[in-house]
Short mmCIF file of N, CA and C in Angstrom, two decimals:
data_model
loop_
_atom_site.label_atom_id
_atom_site.label_comp_id
_atom_site.label_asym_id
_atom_site.label_seq_id
_atom_site.Cartn_x
_atom_site.Cartn_y
_atom_site.Cartn_z
N MET A 1 34.94 -84.36 -234.53
CA MET A 1 33.75 -84.94 -235.13
C MET A 1 34.08 -85.65 -236.45
N ARG A 2 35.12 -85.16 -237.15
CA ARG A 2 35.51 -85.81 -238.41
C ARG A 2 35.92 -87.25 -238.14
N ILE A 3 36.63 -87.47 -237.05
CA ILE A 3 37.09 -88.82 -236.72
C ILE A 3 35.90 -89.71 -236.37
N VAL A 4 34.96 -89.19 -235.62
CA VAL A 4 33.76 -89.96 -235.27
C VAL A 4 32.99 -90.34 -236.54
N TYR A 5 32.85 -89.37 -237.45
CA TYR A 5 32.18 -89.62 -238.73
C TYR A 5 32.89 -90.74 -239.48
N LYS A 6 34.21 -90.63 -239.56
CA LYS A 6 35.01 -91.62 -240.28
C LYS A 6 34.86 -93.01 -239.65
N VAL A 7 34.95 -93.08 -238.34
CA VAL A 7 34.83 -94.36 -237.64
C VAL A 7 33.44 -94.97 -237.85
N LEU A 8 32.40 -94.16 -237.78
CA LEU A 8 31.04 -94.68 -237.97
C LEU A 8 30.83 -95.16 -239.40
N ALA A 9 31.35 -94.42 -240.37
CA ALA A 9 31.21 -94.85 -241.77
C ALA A 9 31.96 -96.15 -242.01
N TYR A 10 33.19 -96.25 -241.50
CA TYR A 10 33.92 -97.51 -241.64
C TYR A 10 33.22 -98.63 -240.88
N ALA A 11 32.60 -98.31 -239.75
CA ALA A 11 31.87 -99.33 -238.98
C ALA A 11 30.71 -99.91 -239.79
N VAL A 12 30.02 -99.07 -240.54
CA VAL A 12 28.94 -99.58 -241.40
C VAL A 12 29.51 -100.56 -242.41
N ALA A 13 30.63 -100.19 -243.04
CA ALA A 13 31.25 -101.08 -244.04
C ALA A 13 31.68 -102.40 -243.40
N VAL A 14 32.28 -102.32 -242.23
CA VAL A 14 32.71 -103.54 -241.53
C VAL A 14 31.51 -104.40 -241.17
N GLU A 15 30.45 -103.78 -240.72
CA GLU A 15 29.24 -104.53 -240.35
C GLU A 15 28.61 -105.21 -241.57
N VAL A 16 28.69 -104.57 -242.74
CA VAL A 16 28.19 -105.21 -243.95
C VAL A 16 29.02 -106.46 -244.25
N ALA A 17 30.33 -106.37 -244.06
CA ALA A 17 31.20 -107.55 -244.26
C ALA A 17 30.87 -108.64 -243.24
N VAL A 18 30.60 -108.25 -242.01
CA VAL A 18 30.20 -109.22 -240.97
C VAL A 18 28.89 -109.89 -241.37
N GLN A 19 27.96 -109.11 -241.93
CA GLN A 19 26.69 -109.66 -242.39
C GLN A 19 26.90 -110.76 -243.43
N ALA A 20 27.76 -110.46 -244.40
CA ALA A 20 28.03 -111.44 -245.46
C ALA A 20 28.66 -112.70 -244.87
N ALA A 21 29.63 -112.52 -243.99
CA ALA A 21 30.30 -113.68 -243.38
C ALA A 21 29.32 -114.50 -242.55
N ALA A 22 28.47 -113.82 -241.80
CA ALA A 22 27.53 -114.52 -240.92
C ALA A 22 26.53 -115.36 -241.72
N ILE A 23 25.98 -114.79 -242.78
CA ILE A 23 24.96 -115.54 -243.52
C ILE A 23 25.59 -116.69 -244.30
N VAL A 24 26.82 -116.50 -244.80
CA VAL A 24 27.49 -117.60 -245.50
C VAL A 24 27.85 -118.71 -244.51
N LEU A 25 28.25 -118.36 -243.31
CA LEU A 25 28.50 -119.36 -242.27
C LEU A 25 27.24 -120.19 -242.03
N ALA A 26 26.11 -119.51 -241.92
CA ALA A 26 24.85 -120.22 -241.66
C ALA A 26 24.46 -121.13 -242.82
N ILE A 27 24.59 -120.64 -244.04
CA ILE A 27 24.21 -121.44 -245.20
C ILE A 27 25.15 -122.64 -245.37
N ALA A 28 26.45 -122.42 -245.15
CA ALA A 28 27.41 -123.53 -245.24
C ALA A 28 27.11 -124.58 -244.17
N GLY A 29 26.82 -124.13 -242.96
CA GLY A 29 26.47 -125.05 -241.88
C GLY A 29 25.19 -125.81 -242.18
N LEU A 30 24.21 -125.10 -242.75
CA LEU A 30 22.96 -125.75 -243.12
C LEU A 30 23.21 -126.81 -244.19
N GLY A 31 24.02 -126.48 -245.18
CA GLY A 31 24.34 -127.45 -246.23
C GLY A 31 24.98 -128.70 -245.68
N LYS A 32 25.92 -128.54 -244.77
CA LYS A 32 26.59 -129.69 -244.15
C LYS A 32 25.59 -130.49 -243.32
N TRP A 33 24.76 -129.80 -242.57
CA TRP A 33 23.79 -130.45 -241.70
C TRP A 33 22.81 -131.29 -242.53
N VAL A 34 22.34 -130.74 -243.64
CA VAL A 34 21.42 -131.48 -244.52
C VAL A 34 22.16 -132.64 -245.18
N SER A 35 23.41 -132.43 -245.59
CA SER A 35 24.21 -133.51 -246.20
C SER A 35 24.42 -134.67 -245.23
N ASP A 36 24.40 -134.37 -243.94
CA ASP A 36 24.55 -135.41 -242.93
C ASP A 36 23.24 -136.17 -242.68
N GLY A 37 22.20 -135.86 -243.47
CA GLY A 37 20.95 -136.61 -243.38
C GLY A 37 19.84 -135.93 -242.62
N ASN A 38 20.03 -134.71 -242.20
CA ASN A 38 18.99 -133.99 -241.47
C ASN A 38 18.06 -133.27 -242.43
N VAL A 39 16.91 -132.87 -241.92
CA VAL A 39 15.91 -132.18 -242.74
C VAL A 39 15.65 -130.81 -242.13
N PHE A 40 15.70 -129.79 -242.97
CA PHE A 40 15.40 -128.43 -242.52
C PHE A 40 13.99 -128.09 -243.01
N ASP A 41 13.04 -128.07 -242.09
CA ASP A 41 11.66 -127.80 -242.45
C ASP A 41 11.08 -126.75 -241.49
N LYS A 42 9.79 -126.51 -241.61
CA LYS A 42 9.14 -125.49 -240.80
C LYS A 42 9.26 -125.80 -239.30
N ALA A 43 9.20 -127.07 -238.94
CA ALA A 43 9.32 -127.45 -237.53
C ALA A 43 10.68 -127.05 -236.97
N VAL A 44 11.73 -127.22 -237.76
CA VAL A 44 13.07 -126.82 -237.33
C VAL A 44 13.14 -125.30 -237.21
N MET A 45 12.55 -124.61 -238.17
CA MET A 45 12.59 -123.14 -238.17
C MET A 45 11.85 -122.56 -236.97
N GLU A 46 10.80 -123.20 -236.53
CA GLU A 46 9.99 -122.69 -235.42
C GLU A 46 10.46 -123.22 -234.06
N SER A 47 11.42 -124.12 -234.08
CA SER A 47 11.94 -124.70 -232.85
C SER A 47 12.84 -123.73 -232.12
N ASP A 48 12.91 -123.86 -230.81
CA ASP A 48 13.82 -123.04 -230.01
C ASP A 48 15.21 -123.66 -229.93
N ASP A 49 15.35 -124.87 -230.46
CA ASP A 49 16.65 -125.56 -230.44
C ASP A 49 17.55 -125.00 -231.54
N LEU A 50 18.85 -125.14 -231.33
CA LEU A 50 19.82 -124.78 -232.35
C LEU A 50 20.27 -126.09 -233.01
N PRO A 51 19.73 -126.41 -234.19
CA PRO A 51 19.98 -127.72 -234.80
C PRO A 51 21.44 -127.95 -235.22
N PHE A 52 22.15 -126.89 -235.56
CA PHE A 52 23.56 -127.00 -235.93
C PHE A 52 24.25 -125.72 -235.48
N PRO A 53 25.53 -125.80 -235.10
CA PRO A 53 26.19 -124.64 -234.48
C PRO A 53 26.25 -123.40 -235.37
N GLU A 54 26.35 -123.59 -236.67
CA GLU A 54 26.51 -122.45 -237.57
C GLU A 54 25.24 -121.62 -237.74
N ILE A 55 24.14 -122.10 -237.18
CA ILE A 55 22.89 -121.33 -237.25
C ILE A 55 23.03 -120.00 -236.52
N VAL A 56 24.06 -119.89 -235.69
CA VAL A 56 24.33 -118.62 -235.02
C VAL A 56 24.53 -117.51 -236.06
N GLY A 57 24.96 -117.88 -237.28
CA GLY A 57 25.11 -116.89 -238.34
C GLY A 57 23.80 -116.21 -238.70
N ILE A 58 22.71 -116.96 -238.68
CA ILE A 58 21.39 -116.38 -238.96
C ILE A 58 21.01 -115.40 -237.85
N ILE A 59 21.33 -115.77 -236.62
CA ILE A 59 21.03 -114.92 -235.47
C ILE A 59 21.83 -113.62 -235.55
N VAL A 60 23.13 -113.75 -235.82
CA VAL A 60 23.99 -112.56 -235.94
C VAL A 60 23.50 -111.68 -237.09
N HIS A 61 23.16 -112.29 -238.22
CA HIS A 61 22.69 -111.55 -239.39
C HIS A 61 21.42 -110.76 -239.05
N GLY A 62 20.53 -111.39 -238.32
CA GLY A 62 19.27 -110.74 -237.95
C GLY A 62 19.46 -109.58 -236.98
N ILE A 63 20.25 -109.79 -235.94
CA ILE A 63 20.48 -108.74 -234.95
C ILE A 63 21.27 -107.58 -235.56
N ASN A 64 22.32 -107.92 -236.29
CA ASN A 64 23.14 -106.89 -236.93
C ASN A 64 22.32 -106.05 -237.90
N GLY A 65 21.59 -106.73 -238.78
CA GLY A 65 20.84 -106.02 -239.81
C GLY A 65 19.61 -105.32 -239.29
N GLY A 66 19.02 -105.85 -238.24
CA GLY A 66 17.79 -105.26 -237.70
C GLY A 66 18.00 -104.17 -236.68
N MET A 67 19.17 -104.18 -236.01
CA MET A 67 19.39 -103.19 -234.96
C MET A 67 20.73 -102.47 -235.05
N VAL A 68 21.82 -103.21 -235.14
CA VAL A 68 23.14 -102.60 -235.02
C VAL A 68 23.44 -101.66 -236.19
N ILE A 69 23.31 -102.13 -237.41
CA ILE A 69 23.64 -101.29 -238.57
C ILE A 69 22.70 -100.08 -238.68
N PRO A 70 21.40 -100.23 -238.50
CA PRO A 70 20.55 -99.03 -238.55
C PRO A 70 20.92 -97.97 -237.50
N VAL A 71 21.30 -98.39 -236.31
CA VAL A 71 21.69 -97.43 -235.28
C VAL A 71 22.99 -96.72 -235.68
N ILE A 72 23.96 -97.47 -236.19
CA ILE A 72 25.22 -96.86 -236.61
C ILE A 72 24.95 -95.87 -237.75
N ALA A 73 24.12 -96.25 -238.72
CA ALA A 73 23.81 -95.37 -239.84
C ALA A 73 23.10 -94.10 -239.38
N LEU A 74 22.20 -94.22 -238.43
CA LEU A 74 21.51 -93.04 -237.89
C LEU A 74 22.50 -92.13 -237.15
N LEU A 75 23.38 -92.73 -236.36
CA LEU A 75 24.41 -91.94 -235.67
C LEU A 75 25.32 -91.24 -236.67
N LEU A 76 25.65 -91.92 -237.76
CA LEU A 76 26.48 -91.32 -238.80
C LEU A 76 25.80 -90.07 -239.36
N LEU A 77 24.51 -90.17 -239.63
CA LEU A 77 23.80 -89.01 -240.17
C LEU A 77 23.79 -87.86 -239.16
N ILE A 78 23.54 -88.16 -237.91
CA ILE A 78 23.53 -87.11 -236.87
C ILE A 78 24.90 -86.44 -236.79
N VAL A 79 25.95 -87.24 -236.72
CA VAL A 79 27.31 -86.70 -236.61
C VAL A 79 27.67 -85.89 -237.86
N SER A 80 27.14 -86.28 -239.02
CA SER A 80 27.50 -85.61 -240.27
C SER A 80 27.14 -84.12 -240.24
N PHE A 81 26.15 -83.73 -239.47
CA PHE A 81 25.76 -82.32 -239.39
C PHE A 81 26.80 -81.49 -238.64
N PHE A 82 27.61 -82.13 -237.82
CA PHE A 82 28.60 -81.42 -237.02
C PHE A 82 30.04 -81.60 -237.52
N ALA A 83 30.26 -82.54 -238.41
CA ALA A 83 31.61 -82.91 -238.82
C ALA A 83 32.21 -81.97 -239.87
N ARG A 84 31.40 -81.20 -240.52
CA ARG A 84 31.86 -80.24 -241.54
C ARG A 84 32.72 -80.90 -242.61
N ILE A 85 32.21 -81.99 -243.13
CA ILE A 85 32.88 -82.72 -244.21
C ILE A 85 32.14 -82.38 -245.50
N PRO A 86 32.86 -81.94 -246.52
CA PRO A 86 32.18 -81.64 -247.79
C PRO A 86 31.42 -82.87 -248.32
N GLY A 87 30.13 -82.73 -248.49
CA GLY A 87 29.30 -83.84 -248.95
C GLY A 87 29.02 -84.88 -247.88
N GLY A 88 29.46 -84.62 -246.67
CA GLY A 88 29.31 -85.60 -245.59
C GLY A 88 27.87 -85.92 -245.25
N VAL A 89 27.03 -84.89 -245.19
CA VAL A 89 25.61 -85.10 -244.87
C VAL A 89 24.96 -85.90 -246.00
N LYS A 90 25.28 -85.55 -247.23
CA LYS A 90 24.69 -86.24 -248.39
C LYS A 90 25.04 -87.73 -248.37
N PHE A 91 26.31 -88.06 -248.13
CA PHE A 91 26.69 -89.47 -248.15
C PHE A 91 26.21 -90.21 -246.91
N ALA A 92 26.13 -89.55 -245.78
CA ALA A 92 25.54 -90.18 -244.59
C ALA A 92 24.06 -90.48 -244.83
N ALA A 93 23.37 -89.56 -245.52
CA ALA A 93 21.96 -89.79 -245.86
C ALA A 93 21.84 -90.96 -246.84
N PHE A 94 22.75 -91.03 -247.82
CA PHE A 94 22.74 -92.17 -248.75
C PHE A 94 22.90 -93.48 -248.00
N VAL A 95 23.83 -93.48 -247.03
CA VAL A 95 24.05 -94.69 -246.23
C VAL A 95 22.77 -95.08 -245.50
N LEU A 96 22.13 -94.12 -244.87
CA LEU A 96 20.91 -94.41 -244.12
C LEU A 96 19.79 -94.91 -245.04
N VAL A 97 19.65 -94.30 -246.20
CA VAL A 97 18.62 -94.74 -247.16
C VAL A 97 18.92 -96.17 -247.62
N LEU A 98 20.18 -96.45 -247.94
CA LEU A 98 20.53 -97.82 -248.37
C LEU A 98 20.31 -98.83 -247.25
N VAL A 99 20.54 -98.43 -246.00
CA VAL A 99 20.26 -99.33 -244.87
C VAL A 99 18.76 -99.59 -244.77
N ALA A 100 17.94 -98.56 -244.95
CA ALA A 100 16.49 -98.74 -244.90
C ALA A 100 16.02 -99.66 -246.03
N VAL A 101 16.56 -99.44 -247.23
CA VAL A 101 16.21 -100.30 -248.36
C VAL A 101 16.66 -101.73 -248.09
N GLN A 102 17.84 -101.88 -247.49
CA GLN A 102 18.38 -103.20 -247.18
C GLN A 102 17.47 -103.95 -246.21
N ALA A 103 17.01 -103.25 -245.20
CA ALA A 103 16.11 -103.88 -244.23
C ALA A 103 14.80 -104.28 -244.90
N MET A 104 14.26 -103.38 -245.72
CA MET A 104 13.01 -103.68 -246.42
C MET A 104 13.18 -104.90 -247.33
N LEU A 105 14.28 -104.96 -248.07
CA LEU A 105 14.51 -106.11 -248.95
C LEU A 105 14.71 -107.39 -248.15
N GLY A 106 15.38 -107.29 -247.01
CA GLY A 106 15.60 -108.46 -246.17
C GLY A 106 14.30 -109.04 -245.65
N TYR A 107 13.42 -108.17 -245.18
CA TYR A 107 12.14 -108.65 -244.66
C TYR A 107 11.22 -109.10 -245.79
N THR A 108 11.29 -108.42 -246.94
CA THR A 108 10.48 -108.79 -248.10
C THR A 108 10.90 -110.16 -248.64
N GLY A 109 12.18 -110.47 -248.51
CA GLY A 109 12.70 -111.74 -249.01
C GLY A 109 12.07 -112.96 -248.36
N HIS A 110 11.47 -112.79 -247.20
CA HIS A 110 10.79 -113.92 -246.56
C HIS A 110 9.55 -114.33 -247.34
N ASP A 111 8.92 -113.37 -248.02
CA ASP A 111 7.73 -113.66 -248.82
C ASP A 111 8.02 -113.73 -250.31
N LEU A 112 9.01 -112.96 -250.76
CA LEU A 112 9.39 -112.92 -252.17
C LEU A 112 10.89 -113.22 -252.28
N PRO A 113 11.24 -114.49 -252.45
CA PRO A 113 12.66 -114.87 -252.43
C PRO A 113 13.55 -114.13 -253.42
N TRP A 114 13.00 -113.67 -254.56
CA TRP A 114 13.82 -112.94 -255.53
C TRP A 114 14.35 -111.64 -254.93
N ALA A 115 13.69 -111.12 -253.91
CA ALA A 115 14.17 -109.91 -253.25
C ALA A 115 15.52 -110.16 -252.58
N GLY A 116 15.82 -111.43 -252.30
CA GLY A 116 17.12 -111.78 -251.74
C GLY A 116 18.27 -111.40 -252.66
N ALA A 117 18.05 -111.53 -253.97
CA ALA A 117 19.09 -111.13 -254.92
C ALA A 117 19.33 -109.62 -254.84
N LEU A 118 18.25 -108.86 -254.74
CA LEU A 118 18.39 -107.41 -254.60
C LEU A 118 19.01 -107.05 -253.25
N HIS A 119 18.72 -107.84 -252.25
CA HIS A 119 19.29 -107.64 -250.91
C HIS A 119 20.82 -107.75 -250.98
N GLY A 120 21.31 -108.74 -251.72
CA GLY A 120 22.74 -108.91 -251.88
C GLY A 120 23.38 -107.79 -252.67
N LEU A 121 22.72 -107.37 -253.76
CA LEU A 121 23.24 -106.27 -254.57
C LEU A 121 23.25 -104.95 -253.79
N ASN A 122 22.19 -104.71 -253.05
CA ASN A 122 22.11 -103.49 -252.25
C ASN A 122 23.19 -103.48 -251.16
N ALA A 123 23.51 -104.66 -250.63
CA ALA A 123 24.58 -104.75 -249.63
C ALA A 123 25.91 -104.27 -250.21
N MET A 124 26.17 -104.65 -251.47
CA MET A 124 27.42 -104.20 -252.10
C MET A 124 27.41 -102.69 -252.30
N ALA A 125 26.27 -102.13 -252.68
CA ALA A 125 26.16 -100.68 -252.83
C ALA A 125 26.36 -99.99 -251.48
N LEU A 126 25.76 -100.52 -250.44
CA LEU A 126 25.90 -99.96 -249.10
C LEU A 126 27.36 -99.98 -248.66
N PHE A 127 28.04 -101.09 -248.89
CA PHE A 127 29.45 -101.22 -248.54
C PHE A 127 30.27 -100.13 -249.25
N ALA A 128 30.04 -99.98 -250.55
CA ALA A 128 30.80 -99.00 -251.34
C ALA A 128 30.52 -97.56 -250.89
N VAL A 129 29.26 -97.24 -250.65
CA VAL A 129 28.91 -95.87 -250.24
C VAL A 129 29.46 -95.58 -248.84
N ALA A 130 29.41 -96.55 -247.95
CA ALA A 130 29.96 -96.35 -246.60
C ALA A 130 31.47 -96.11 -246.67
N LEU A 131 32.17 -96.87 -247.50
CA LEU A 131 33.61 -96.64 -247.67
C LEU A 131 33.88 -95.25 -248.25
N HIS A 132 33.09 -94.88 -249.23
CA HIS A 132 33.27 -93.55 -249.83
C HIS A 132 33.03 -92.45 -248.80
N ALA A 133 31.99 -92.61 -248.00
CA ALA A 133 31.71 -91.62 -246.95
C ALA A 133 32.89 -91.53 -245.98
N ALA A 134 33.43 -92.66 -245.59
CA ALA A 134 34.56 -92.65 -244.65
C ALA A 134 35.77 -91.95 -245.26
N ARG A 135 36.01 -92.20 -246.52
CA ARG A 135 37.18 -91.60 -247.18
C ARG A 135 37.03 -90.10 -247.39
N ARG A 136 35.83 -89.60 -247.38
CA ARG A 136 35.60 -88.15 -247.50
C ARG A 136 36.06 -87.42 -246.24
N ALA A 137 36.23 -88.13 -245.16
CA ALA A 137 36.58 -87.52 -243.87
C ALA A 137 38.08 -87.35 -243.70
N ARG A 138 38.81 -87.33 -244.78
CA ARG A 138 40.26 -87.09 -244.68
C ARG A 138 40.51 -85.75 -244.03
N PRO A 139 41.64 -85.64 -243.33
CA PRO A 139 41.96 -84.35 -242.69
C PRO A 139 42.07 -83.24 -243.74
N VAL A 140 41.67 -82.06 -243.34
CA VAL A 140 41.76 -80.90 -244.21
C VAL A 140 43.22 -80.47 -244.28
N ALA A 141 43.73 -80.28 -245.48
CA ALA A 141 45.13 -79.85 -245.65
C ALA A 141 45.28 -78.44 -245.12
N ALA A 142 46.30 -78.25 -244.32
CA ALA A 142 46.56 -76.92 -243.76
C ALA A 142 47.04 -75.99 -244.87
N GLU A 143 46.52 -74.78 -244.88
CA GLU A 143 46.94 -73.82 -245.88
C GLU A 143 48.30 -73.26 -245.51
N ALA A 144 49.14 -73.08 -246.53
CA ALA A 144 50.46 -72.49 -246.29
C ALA A 144 50.30 -71.02 -245.97
N PRO A 145 51.09 -70.50 -245.05
CA PRO A 145 51.01 -69.07 -244.73
C PRO A 145 51.33 -68.23 -245.96
N ALA A 146 50.69 -67.06 -246.07
CA ALA A 146 50.86 -66.20 -247.23
C ALA A 146 52.31 -65.74 -247.39
N SER A 147 53.04 -65.55 -246.28
CA SER A 147 54.41 -65.08 -246.34
C SER A 147 55.36 -66.16 -246.88
N ALA A 148 54.96 -67.41 -246.80
CA ALA A 148 55.81 -68.51 -247.28
C ALA A 148 55.72 -68.67 -248.78
N ALA A 149 54.68 -68.14 -249.40
CA ALA A 149 54.51 -68.27 -250.84
C ALA A 149 55.24 -67.14 -251.56
N VAL A 150 56.52 -67.30 -251.78
CA VAL A 150 57.31 -66.26 -252.44
C VAL A 150 57.76 -66.74 -253.79
#
């Protein structure tokens, strides 16, 4: 169970990095698309067409942040009860809380753009806490036999 805990915690950190890469891909693609003379307006946002290839970054960001990362974080918390890692439950709970806050900030950012800044900062905190949780799952050092300590 320690290995599963470690893998899930590292998976959260990796997914946060994927989130950052995906959204930057989308924004860079949008910038190029607009520089080429196109207009990004409400009609484009509501269209079923993919106006530029990098818009897939927005799709990946939405699916990852809305479904994949929350499921991994929930699984991490469940596994933490069985992994017997000192502080493991506490840090798995921190990860899940930060994921919930991240989702709330992401959805709030559609109406309050300044929440996007907090969304980015919270992502860095989530990344750090997930890495810390994973590193807590180091193997337990075997105790030396009493007869060997002379």
